[in-house]
PDB file of C-alpha atoms in Angstrom:
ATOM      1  CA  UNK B   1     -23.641  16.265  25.697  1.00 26.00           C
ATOM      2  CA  UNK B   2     -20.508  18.137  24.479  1.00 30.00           C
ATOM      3  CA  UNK B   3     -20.621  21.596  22.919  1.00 34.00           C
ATOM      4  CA  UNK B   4     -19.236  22.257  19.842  1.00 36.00           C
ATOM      5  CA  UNK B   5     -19.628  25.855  18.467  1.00 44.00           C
ATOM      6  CA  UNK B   6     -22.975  26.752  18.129  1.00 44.00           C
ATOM      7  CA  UNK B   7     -24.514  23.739  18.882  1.00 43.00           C
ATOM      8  CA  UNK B   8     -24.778  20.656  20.637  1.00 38.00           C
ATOM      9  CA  UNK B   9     -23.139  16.877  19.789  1.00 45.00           C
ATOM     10  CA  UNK B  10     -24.949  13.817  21.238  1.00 46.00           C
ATOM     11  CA  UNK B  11     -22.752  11.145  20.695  1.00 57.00           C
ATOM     12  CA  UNK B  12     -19.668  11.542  22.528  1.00 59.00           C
ATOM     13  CA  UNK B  13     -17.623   9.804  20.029  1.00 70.00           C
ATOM     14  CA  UNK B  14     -18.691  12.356  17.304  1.00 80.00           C
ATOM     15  CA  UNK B  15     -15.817  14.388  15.909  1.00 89.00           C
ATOM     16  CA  UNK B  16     -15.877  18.359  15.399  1.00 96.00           C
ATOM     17  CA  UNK B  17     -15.982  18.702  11.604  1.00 97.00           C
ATOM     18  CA  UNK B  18     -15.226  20.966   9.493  1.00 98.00           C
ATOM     19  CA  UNK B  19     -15.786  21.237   5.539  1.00 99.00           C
ATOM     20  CA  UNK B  20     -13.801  23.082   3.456  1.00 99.00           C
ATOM     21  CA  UNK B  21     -14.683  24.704   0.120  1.00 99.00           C
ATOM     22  CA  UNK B  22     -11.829  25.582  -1.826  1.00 98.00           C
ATOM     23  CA  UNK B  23      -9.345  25.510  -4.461  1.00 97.00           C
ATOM     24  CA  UNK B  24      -6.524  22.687  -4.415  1.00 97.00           C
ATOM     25  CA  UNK B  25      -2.914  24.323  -3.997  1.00 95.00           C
ATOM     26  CA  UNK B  26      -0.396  22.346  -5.697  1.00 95.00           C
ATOM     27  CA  UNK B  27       2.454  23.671  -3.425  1.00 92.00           C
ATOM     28  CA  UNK B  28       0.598  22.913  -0.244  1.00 90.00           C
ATOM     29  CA  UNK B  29       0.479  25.879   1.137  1.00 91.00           C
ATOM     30  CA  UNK B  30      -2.845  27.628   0.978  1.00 93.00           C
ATOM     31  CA  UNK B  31      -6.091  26.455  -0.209  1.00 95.00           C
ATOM     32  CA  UNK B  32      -7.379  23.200   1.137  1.00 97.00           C
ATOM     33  CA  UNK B  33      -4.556  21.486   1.834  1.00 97.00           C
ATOM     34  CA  UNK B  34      -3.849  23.946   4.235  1.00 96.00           C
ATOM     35  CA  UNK B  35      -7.350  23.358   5.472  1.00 98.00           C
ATOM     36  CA  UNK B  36      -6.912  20.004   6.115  1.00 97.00           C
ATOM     37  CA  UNK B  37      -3.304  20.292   7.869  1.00 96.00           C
ATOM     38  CA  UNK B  38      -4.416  23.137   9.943  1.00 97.00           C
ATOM     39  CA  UNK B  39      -7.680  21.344  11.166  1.00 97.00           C
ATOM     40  CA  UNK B  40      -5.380  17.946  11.858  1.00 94.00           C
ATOM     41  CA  UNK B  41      -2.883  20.844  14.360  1.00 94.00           C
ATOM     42  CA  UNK B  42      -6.462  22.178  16.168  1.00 96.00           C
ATOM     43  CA  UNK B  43      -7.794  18.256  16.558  1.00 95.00           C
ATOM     44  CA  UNK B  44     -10.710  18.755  14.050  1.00 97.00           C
ATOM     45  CA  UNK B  45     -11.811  16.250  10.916  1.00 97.00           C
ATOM     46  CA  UNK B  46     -11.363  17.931   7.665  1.00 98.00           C
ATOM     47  CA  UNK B  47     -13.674  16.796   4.287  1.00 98.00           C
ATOM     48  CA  UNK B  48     -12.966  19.150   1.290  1.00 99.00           C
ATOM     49  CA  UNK B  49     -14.645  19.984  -1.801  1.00 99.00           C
ATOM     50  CA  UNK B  50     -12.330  21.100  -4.657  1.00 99.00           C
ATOM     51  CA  UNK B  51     -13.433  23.776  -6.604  1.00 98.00           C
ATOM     52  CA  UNK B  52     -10.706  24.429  -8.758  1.00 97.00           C
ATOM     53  CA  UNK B  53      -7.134  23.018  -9.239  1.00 97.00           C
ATOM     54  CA  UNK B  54      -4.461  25.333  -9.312  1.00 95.00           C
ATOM     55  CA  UNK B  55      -0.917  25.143 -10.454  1.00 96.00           C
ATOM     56  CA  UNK B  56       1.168  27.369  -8.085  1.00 93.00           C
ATOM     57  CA  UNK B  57       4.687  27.569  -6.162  1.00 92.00           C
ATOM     58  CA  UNK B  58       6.216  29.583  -4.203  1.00 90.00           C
ATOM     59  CA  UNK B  59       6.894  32.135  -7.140  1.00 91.00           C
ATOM     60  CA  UNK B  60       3.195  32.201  -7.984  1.00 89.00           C
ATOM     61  CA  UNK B  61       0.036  30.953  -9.623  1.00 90.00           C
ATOM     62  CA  UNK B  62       0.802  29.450 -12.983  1.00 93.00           C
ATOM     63  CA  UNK B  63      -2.844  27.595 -14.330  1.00 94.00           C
ATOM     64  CA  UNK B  64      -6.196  27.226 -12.640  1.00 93.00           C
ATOM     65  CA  UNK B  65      -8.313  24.477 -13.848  1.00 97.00           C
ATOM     66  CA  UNK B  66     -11.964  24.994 -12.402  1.00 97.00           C
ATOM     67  CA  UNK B  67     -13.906  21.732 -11.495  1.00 98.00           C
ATOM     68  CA  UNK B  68     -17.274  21.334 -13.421  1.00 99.00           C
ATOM     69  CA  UNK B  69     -20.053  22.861 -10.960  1.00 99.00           C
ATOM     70  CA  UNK B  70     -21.339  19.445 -11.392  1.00 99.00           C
ATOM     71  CA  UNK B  71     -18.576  17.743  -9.477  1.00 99.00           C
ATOM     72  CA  UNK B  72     -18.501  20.448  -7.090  1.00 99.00           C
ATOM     73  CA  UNK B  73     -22.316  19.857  -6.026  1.00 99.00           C
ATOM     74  CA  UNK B  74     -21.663  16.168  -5.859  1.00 99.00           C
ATOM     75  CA  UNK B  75     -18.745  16.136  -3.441  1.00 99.00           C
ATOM     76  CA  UNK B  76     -20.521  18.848  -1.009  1.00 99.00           C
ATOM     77  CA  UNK B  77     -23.983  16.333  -1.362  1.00 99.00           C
ATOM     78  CA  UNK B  78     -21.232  13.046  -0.378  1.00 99.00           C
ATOM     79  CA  UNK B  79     -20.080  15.215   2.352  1.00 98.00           C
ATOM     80  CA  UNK B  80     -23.800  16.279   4.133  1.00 98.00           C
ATOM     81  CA  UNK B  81     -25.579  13.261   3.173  1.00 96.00           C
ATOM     82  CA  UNK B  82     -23.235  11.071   5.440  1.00 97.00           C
ATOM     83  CA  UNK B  83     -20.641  13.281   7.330  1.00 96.00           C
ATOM     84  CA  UNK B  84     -22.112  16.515   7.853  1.00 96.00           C
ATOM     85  CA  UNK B  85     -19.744  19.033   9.146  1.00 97.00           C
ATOM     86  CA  UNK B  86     -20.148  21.290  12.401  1.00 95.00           C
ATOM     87  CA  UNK B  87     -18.421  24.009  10.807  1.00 98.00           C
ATOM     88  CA  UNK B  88     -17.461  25.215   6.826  1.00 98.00           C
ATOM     89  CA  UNK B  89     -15.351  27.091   5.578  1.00 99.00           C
ATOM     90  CA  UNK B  90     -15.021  28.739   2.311  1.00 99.00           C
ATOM     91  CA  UNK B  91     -12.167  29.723   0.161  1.00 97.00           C
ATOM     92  CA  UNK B  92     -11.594  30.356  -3.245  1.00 96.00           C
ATOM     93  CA  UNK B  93     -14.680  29.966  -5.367  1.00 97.00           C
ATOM     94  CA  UNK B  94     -13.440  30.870  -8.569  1.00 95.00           C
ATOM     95  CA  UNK B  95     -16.786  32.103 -10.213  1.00 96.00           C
ATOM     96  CA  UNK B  96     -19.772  32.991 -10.222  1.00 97.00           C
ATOM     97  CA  UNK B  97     -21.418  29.779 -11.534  1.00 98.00           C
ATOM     98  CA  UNK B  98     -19.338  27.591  -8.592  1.00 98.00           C
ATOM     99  CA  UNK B  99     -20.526  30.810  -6.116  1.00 98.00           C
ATOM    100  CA  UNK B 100     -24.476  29.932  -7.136  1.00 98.00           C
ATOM    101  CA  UNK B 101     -23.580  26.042  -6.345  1.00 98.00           C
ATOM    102  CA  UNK B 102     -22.187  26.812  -3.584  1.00 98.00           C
ATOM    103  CA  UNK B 103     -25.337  28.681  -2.701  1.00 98.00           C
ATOM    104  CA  UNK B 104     -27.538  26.149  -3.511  1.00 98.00           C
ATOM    105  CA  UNK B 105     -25.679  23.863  -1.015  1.00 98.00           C
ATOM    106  CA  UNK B 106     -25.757  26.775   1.753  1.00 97.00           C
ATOM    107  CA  UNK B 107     -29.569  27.530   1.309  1.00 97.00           C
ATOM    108  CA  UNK B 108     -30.140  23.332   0.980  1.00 98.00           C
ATOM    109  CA  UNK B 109     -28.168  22.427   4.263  1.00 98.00           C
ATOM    110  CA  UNK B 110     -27.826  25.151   6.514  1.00 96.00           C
ATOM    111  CA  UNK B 111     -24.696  25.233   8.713  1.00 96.00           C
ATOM    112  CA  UNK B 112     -24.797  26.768  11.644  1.00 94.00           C
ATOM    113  CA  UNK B 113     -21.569  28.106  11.161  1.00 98.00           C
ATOM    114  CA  UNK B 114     -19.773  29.360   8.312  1.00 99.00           C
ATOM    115  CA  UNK B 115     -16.609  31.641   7.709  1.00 99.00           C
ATOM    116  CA  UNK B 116     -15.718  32.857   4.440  1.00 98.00           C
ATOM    117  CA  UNK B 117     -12.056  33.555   3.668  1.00 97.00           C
ATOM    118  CA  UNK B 118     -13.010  35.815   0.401  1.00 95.00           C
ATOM    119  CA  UNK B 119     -10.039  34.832  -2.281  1.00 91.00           C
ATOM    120  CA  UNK B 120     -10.267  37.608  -5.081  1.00 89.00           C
ATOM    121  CA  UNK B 121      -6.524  37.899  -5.844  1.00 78.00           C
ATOM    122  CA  UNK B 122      -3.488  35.856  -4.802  1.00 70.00           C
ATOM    123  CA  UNK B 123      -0.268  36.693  -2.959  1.00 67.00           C
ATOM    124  CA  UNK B 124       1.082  36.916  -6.176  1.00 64.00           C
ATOM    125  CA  UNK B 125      -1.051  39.122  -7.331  1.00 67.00           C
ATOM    126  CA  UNK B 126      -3.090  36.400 -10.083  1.00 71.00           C
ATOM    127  CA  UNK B 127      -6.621  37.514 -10.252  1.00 77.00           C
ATOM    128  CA  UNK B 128      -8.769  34.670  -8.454  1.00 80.00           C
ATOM    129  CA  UNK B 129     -12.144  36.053  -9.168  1.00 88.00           C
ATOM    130  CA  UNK B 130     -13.880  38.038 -11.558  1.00 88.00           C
ATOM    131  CA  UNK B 131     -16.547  40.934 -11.008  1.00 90.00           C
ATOM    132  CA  UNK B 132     -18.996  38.707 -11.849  1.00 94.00           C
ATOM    133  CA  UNK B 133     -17.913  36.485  -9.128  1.00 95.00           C
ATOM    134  CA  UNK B 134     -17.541  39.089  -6.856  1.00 94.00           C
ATOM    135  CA  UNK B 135     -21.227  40.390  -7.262  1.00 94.00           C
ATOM    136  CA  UNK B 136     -22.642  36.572  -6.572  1.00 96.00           C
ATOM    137  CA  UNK B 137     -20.347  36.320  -3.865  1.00 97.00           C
ATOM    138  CA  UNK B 138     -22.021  39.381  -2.268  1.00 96.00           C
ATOM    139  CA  UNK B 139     -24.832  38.096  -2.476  1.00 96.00           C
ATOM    140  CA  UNK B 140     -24.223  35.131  -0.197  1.00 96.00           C
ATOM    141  CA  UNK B 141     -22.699  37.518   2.580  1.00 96.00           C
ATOM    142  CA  UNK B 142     -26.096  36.762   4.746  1.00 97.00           C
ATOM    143  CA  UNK B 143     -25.941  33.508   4.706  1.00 97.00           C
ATOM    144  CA  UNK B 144     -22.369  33.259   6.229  1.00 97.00           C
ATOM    145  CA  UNK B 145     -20.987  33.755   9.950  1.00 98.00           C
ATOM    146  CA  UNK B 146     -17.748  35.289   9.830  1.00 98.00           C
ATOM    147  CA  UNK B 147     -16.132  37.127   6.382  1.00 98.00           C
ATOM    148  CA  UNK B 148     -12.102  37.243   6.919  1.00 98.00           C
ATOM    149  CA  UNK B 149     -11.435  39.713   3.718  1.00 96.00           C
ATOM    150  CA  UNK B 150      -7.732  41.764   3.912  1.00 92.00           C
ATOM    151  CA  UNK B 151      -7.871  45.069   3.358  1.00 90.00           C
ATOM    152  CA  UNK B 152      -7.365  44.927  -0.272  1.00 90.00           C
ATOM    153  CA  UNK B 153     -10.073  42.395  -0.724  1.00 93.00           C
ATOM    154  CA  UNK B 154     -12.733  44.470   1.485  1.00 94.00           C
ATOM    155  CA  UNK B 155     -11.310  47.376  -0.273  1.00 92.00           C
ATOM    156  CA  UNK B 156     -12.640  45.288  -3.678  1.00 91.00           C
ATOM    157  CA  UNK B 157     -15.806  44.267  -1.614  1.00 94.00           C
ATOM    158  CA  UNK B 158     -17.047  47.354  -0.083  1.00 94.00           C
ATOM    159  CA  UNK B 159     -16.197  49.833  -2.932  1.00 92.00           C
ATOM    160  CA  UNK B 160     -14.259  51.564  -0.226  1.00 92.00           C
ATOM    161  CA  UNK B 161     -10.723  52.842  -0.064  1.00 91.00           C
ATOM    162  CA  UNK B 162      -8.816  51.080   3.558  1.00 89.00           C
ATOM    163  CA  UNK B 163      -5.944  52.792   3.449  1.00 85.00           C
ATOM    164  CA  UNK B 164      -6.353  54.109   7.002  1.00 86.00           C
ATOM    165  CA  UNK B 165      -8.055  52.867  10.239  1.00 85.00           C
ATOM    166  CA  UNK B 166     -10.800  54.851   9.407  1.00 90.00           C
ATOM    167  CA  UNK B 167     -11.183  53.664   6.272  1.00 90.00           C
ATOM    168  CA  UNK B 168     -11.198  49.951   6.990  1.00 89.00           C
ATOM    169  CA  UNK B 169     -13.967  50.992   9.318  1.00 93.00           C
ATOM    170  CA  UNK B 170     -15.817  52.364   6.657  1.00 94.00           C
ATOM    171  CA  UNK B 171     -15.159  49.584   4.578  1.00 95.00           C
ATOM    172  CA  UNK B 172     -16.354  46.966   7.654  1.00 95.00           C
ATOM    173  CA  UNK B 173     -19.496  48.475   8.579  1.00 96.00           C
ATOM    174  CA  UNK B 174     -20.344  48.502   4.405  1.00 96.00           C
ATOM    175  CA  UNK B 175     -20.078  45.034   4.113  1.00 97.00           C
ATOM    176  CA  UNK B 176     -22.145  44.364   7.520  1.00 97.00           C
ATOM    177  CA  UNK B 177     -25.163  46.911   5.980  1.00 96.00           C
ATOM    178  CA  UNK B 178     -24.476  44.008   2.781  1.00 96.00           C
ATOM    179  CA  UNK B 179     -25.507  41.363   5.273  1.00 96.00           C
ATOM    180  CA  UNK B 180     -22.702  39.587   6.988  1.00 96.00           C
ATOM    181  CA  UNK B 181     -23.289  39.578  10.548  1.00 96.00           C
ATOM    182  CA  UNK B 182     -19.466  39.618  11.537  1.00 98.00           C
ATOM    183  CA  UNK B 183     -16.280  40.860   9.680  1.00 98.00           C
ATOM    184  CA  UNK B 184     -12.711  40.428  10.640  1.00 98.00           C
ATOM    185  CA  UNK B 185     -10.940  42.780   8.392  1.00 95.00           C
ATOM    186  CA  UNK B 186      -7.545  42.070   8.202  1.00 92.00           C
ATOM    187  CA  UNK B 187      -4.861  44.473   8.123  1.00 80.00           C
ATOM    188  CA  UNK B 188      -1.616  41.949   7.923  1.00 55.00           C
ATOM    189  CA  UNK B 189      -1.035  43.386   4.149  1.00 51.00           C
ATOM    190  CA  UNK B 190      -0.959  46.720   5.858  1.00 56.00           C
ATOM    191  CA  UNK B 191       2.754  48.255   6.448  1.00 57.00           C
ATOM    192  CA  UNK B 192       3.783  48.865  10.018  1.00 64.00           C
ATOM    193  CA  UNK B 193       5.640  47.079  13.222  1.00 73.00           C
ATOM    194  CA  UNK B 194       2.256  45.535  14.196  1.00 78.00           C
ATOM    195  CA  UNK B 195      -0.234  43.313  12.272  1.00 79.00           C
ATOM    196  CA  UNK B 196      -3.875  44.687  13.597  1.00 88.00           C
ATOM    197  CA  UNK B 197      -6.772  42.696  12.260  1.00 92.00           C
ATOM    198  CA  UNK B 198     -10.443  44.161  13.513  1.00 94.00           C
ATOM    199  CA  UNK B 199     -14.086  42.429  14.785  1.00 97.00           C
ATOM    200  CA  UNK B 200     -16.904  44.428  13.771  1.00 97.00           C
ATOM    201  CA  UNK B 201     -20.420  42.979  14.464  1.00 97.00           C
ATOM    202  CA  UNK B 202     -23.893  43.305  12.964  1.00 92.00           C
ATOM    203  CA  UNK B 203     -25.458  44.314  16.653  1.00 88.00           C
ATOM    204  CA  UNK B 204     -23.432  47.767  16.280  1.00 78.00           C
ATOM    205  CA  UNK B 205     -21.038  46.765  19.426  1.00 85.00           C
ATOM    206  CA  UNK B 206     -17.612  48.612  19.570  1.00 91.00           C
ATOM    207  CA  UNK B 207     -14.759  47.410  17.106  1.00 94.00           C
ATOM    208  CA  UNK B 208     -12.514  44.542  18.433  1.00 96.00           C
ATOM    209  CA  UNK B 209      -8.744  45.004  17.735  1.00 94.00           C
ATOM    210  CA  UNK B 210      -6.297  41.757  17.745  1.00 94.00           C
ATOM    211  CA  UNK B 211      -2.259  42.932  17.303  1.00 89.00           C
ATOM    212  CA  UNK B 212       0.591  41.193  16.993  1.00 87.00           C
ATOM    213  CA  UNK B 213       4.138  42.163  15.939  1.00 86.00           C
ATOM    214  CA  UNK B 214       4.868  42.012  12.265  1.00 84.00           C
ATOM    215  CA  UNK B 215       6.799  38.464  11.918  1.00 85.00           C
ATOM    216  CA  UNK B 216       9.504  39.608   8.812  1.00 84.00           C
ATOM    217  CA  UNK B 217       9.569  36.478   6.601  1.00 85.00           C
ATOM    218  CA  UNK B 218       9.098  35.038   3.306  1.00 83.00           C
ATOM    219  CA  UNK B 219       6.916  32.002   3.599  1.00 79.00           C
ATOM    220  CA  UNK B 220       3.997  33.854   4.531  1.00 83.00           C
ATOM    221  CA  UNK B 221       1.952  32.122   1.498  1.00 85.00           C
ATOM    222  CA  UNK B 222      -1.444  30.973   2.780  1.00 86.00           C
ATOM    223  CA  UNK B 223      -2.081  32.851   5.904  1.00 91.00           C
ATOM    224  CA  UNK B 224      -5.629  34.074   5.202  1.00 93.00           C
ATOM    225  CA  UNK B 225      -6.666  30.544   4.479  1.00 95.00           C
ATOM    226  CA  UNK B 226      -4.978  29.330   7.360  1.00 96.00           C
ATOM    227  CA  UNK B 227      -6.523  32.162   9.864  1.00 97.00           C
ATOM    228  CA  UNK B 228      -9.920  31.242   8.628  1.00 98.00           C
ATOM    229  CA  UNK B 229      -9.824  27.471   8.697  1.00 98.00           C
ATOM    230  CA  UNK B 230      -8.174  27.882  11.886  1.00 98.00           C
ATOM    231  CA  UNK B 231     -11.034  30.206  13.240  1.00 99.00           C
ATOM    232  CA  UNK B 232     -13.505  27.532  11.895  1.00 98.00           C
ATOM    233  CA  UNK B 233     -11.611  24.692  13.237  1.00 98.00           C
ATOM    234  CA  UNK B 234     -11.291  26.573  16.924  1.00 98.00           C
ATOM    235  CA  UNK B 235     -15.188  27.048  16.213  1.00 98.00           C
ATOM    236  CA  UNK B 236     -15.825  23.597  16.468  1.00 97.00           C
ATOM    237  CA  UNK B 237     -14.026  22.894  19.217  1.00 96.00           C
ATOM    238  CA  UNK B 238     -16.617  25.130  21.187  1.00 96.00           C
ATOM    239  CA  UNK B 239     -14.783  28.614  21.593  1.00 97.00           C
ATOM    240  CA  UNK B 240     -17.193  31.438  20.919  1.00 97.00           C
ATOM    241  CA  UNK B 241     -16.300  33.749  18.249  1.00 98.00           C
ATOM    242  CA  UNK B 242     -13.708  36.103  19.959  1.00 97.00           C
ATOM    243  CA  UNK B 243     -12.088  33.426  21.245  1.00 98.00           C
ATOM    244  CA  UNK B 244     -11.528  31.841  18.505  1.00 98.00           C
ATOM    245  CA  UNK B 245     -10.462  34.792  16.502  1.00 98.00           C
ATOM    246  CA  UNK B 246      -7.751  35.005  18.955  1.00 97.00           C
ATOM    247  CA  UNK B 247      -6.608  31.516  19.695  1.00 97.00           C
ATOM    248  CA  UNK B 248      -6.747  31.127  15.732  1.00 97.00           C
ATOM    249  CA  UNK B 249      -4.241  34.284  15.505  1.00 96.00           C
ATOM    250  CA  UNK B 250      -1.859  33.090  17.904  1.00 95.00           C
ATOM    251  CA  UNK B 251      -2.300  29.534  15.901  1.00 95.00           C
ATOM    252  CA  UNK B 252      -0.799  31.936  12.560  1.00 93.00           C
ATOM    253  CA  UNK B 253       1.817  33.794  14.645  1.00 93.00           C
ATOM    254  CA  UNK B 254       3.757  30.828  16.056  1.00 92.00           C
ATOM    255  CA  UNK B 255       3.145  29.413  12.743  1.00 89.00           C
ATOM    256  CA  UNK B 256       5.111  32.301  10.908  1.00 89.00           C
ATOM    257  CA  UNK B 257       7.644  32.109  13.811  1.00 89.00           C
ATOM    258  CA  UNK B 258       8.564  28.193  13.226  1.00 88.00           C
ATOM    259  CA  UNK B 259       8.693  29.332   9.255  1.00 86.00           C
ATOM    260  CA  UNK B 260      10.781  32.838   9.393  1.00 85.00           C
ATOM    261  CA  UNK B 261      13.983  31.526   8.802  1.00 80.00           C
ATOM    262  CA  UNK B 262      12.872  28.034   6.846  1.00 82.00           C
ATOM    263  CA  UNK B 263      14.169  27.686   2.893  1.00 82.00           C
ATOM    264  CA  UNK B 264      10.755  27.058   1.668  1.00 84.00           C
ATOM    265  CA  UNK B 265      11.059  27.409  -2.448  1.00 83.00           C
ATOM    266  CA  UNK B 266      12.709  30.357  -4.287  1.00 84.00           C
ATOM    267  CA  UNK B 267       9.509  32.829  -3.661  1.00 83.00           C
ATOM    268  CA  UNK B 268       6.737  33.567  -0.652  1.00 86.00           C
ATOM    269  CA  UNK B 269       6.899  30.042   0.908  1.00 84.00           C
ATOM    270  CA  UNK B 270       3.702  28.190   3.189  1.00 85.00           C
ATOM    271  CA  UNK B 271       4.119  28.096   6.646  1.00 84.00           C
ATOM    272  CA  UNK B 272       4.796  25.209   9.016  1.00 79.00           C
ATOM    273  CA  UNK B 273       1.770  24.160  10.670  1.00 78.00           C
ATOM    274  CA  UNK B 274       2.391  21.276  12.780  1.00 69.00           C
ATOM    275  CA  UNK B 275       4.214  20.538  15.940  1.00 54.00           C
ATOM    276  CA  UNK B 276       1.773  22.586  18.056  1.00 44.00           C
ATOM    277  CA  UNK B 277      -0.482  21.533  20.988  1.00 51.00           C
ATOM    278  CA  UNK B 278      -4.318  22.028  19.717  1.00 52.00           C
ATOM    279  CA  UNK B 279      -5.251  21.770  23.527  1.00 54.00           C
ATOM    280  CA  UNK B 280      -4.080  25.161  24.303  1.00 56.00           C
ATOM    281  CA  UNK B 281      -7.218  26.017  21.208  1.00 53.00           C
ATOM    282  CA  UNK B 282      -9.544  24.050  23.313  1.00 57.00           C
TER     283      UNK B 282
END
C-alpha cells in the first residue's frame, strides 16, 4: 500500500490527486491555472472546478464573471463521482452563494484533507469577496485542514489588527477558537529583509516559524495560491503537515528566484514554476 497524506492508496497505479476550487486567471498566474502547473512541478494530478472567470494581467483585475452555482456543483459532482481527489484545495470563492455550494460538496464528500488559500482581495488590491462571503466562508473554517490567509486577509478574518508578531498571534489563535484546526498565517506582505510565515495548531502546541529572505521582484503575482496548492500537492505525496509547509515554501522561493529578473508583463508578473525536481518534495 502507498501512503498518501492522510490516508492510504491501494492500487499502486493510483495517482495523488488533488482538486482545486478556484477562480480561472486569464494571465496564468494565480488561480487555477497555477494550481494545475504547480501540481504538474510536485508530480500530482490536478482536476479544477471554476468558480469564476476573471479578466486580469499583470497590471490587475479588470472583470470577474462568476460561474452559475449550478455549474460549479456539477463539475465538483464529475470530479468525486469518478476521480475523487486525495487532497483539495480552495481558492477564490467569490460569494457567498458559491461558498454554501461549496459547502454542500465538503459536508457531501468529505476529504480528508483540505487547505484553504482565503482570496478576499487581490494583489492589486480588487475586492474578491464581499462581507457576506466572508461570514459564509467562516463558517466552513471547521470543515477545512489548513487556512493559508496573509496578514491582511486574517487581519479581515479575525477582526484583529497583525501589524506586529504579536498581533498575527492574536489574529491566529482567533481564527483557530473559529474552528480551523491549523493556520499558516503568512507574513510575505509584511515589510522587512525576511519573509516569516507562522504554524499555529488547534492542540495549543508552540507557534512554528518558516523564514526566508525577502526575494525583491516584480512577478510575485500568485504566490498565495501557489504556496497552498503546493502545500496540498506535497500533502498528497505523503509529507505530514510541517513538512509540507516547508518543502512547499522552498517550492515558492526558488520559484521567485528563477522569476526576479524575468520581463513578465508591464505590472506584478506570475512566477515560473517549472524546471524543478518534485522528488526533492517527496
Amino acid at each position: 500500500m502507498t501512503r498518501v497524506g492522510a490516508g492510504m492508496i491501494e492500487d499502486q497505479n493510483e495517482l495523488p490527486r488533488m482538486l482545486a476550487i478556484g477562480g480561472s486567471d486569464s494571465s496564468g498566474g494565480a488561480g487555477v491555472q497555477a494550481d494545475i502547473k504547480t501540481g504538474m512541478a510536485l508530480g500530482v494530478e490536478v482536476s479544477t472546478a471554476i468558480t469564476a472567470l476573471t479578466a486580469q494581467n499583470s497590471l490587475g483585475v479588470q472583470k470577474v464573471a462568476p460561474v452559475s452555482t449550478a455549474m460549479l456543483a456539477a463539475q465538483i459532482d464529475s470530479v468525486y463521482t469518478d476521480i475523487p481527489p486525495t487532497v483539495m484545495k480552495l481558492g477564490m470563492l467569490v460569494d457567498a452563494a458559491r461558498i454554501r455550494i461549496v459547502g454542500k460538496a465538503l459536508r457531501r464528500y468529505t476529504p480528508s484533507t483540505i487547505v484553504c488559500d482565503p482570496v478576499l482581495v487581490s494583489t492589486s488590491g480588487h475586492t474578491l469577496l464581499n462581507d457576506a462571503g466572508r461570514k459564509e466562508l467562516i463558517k466552513l473554517l471547521p470543515l477545512i485542514t489548513l487556512l493559508t490567509p496573509n496578514a491582511q486577509e486574517a487581519e479581515v478574518l479575525s477582526g484583529r489588527e497583525t501589524h506586529t508578531r504579536d498581533g498575527c498571534l492574536d489574529a491566529g489563535r482567533i481564527l483557530l477558537d473559529l474552528g480551523v484546526p491549523a493556520v499558516l498565517l503568512k507574513g510575505g506582505h509584511m515589510g522587512g529583509n525576511e519573509s516569516s510565515d507562522v504554524l499555529l495548531l488547534q492542540d495549543h502546541s508552540s507557534p512554528i516559524w518558516f523564514s526566508a529572505a525577502r526575494i525583491e521582484t516584480h512577478n510575485d503575482h500568485g504566490t498565495g495560491c501557489v504556496l497552498a496548492s503546493a502545500i496540498a500537492a506535497c500533502l498528497a505525496r505523503g509529507r505530514t503537515l510541517v513538512e509540507a509547509i516547508g518543502s512547499a515554501r522552498d517550492f515558492v522561493q526558488q520559484a521567485l528566484i528563477r522569476s526576479a529578473g524575468l520581463r513578465n508583463g508591464n505590472g506584478r508578473g506570475g512566477m515560473i514554476l517549472y524546471s524543478t525536481n518534485s522528488a526533492q518534495y517527496e
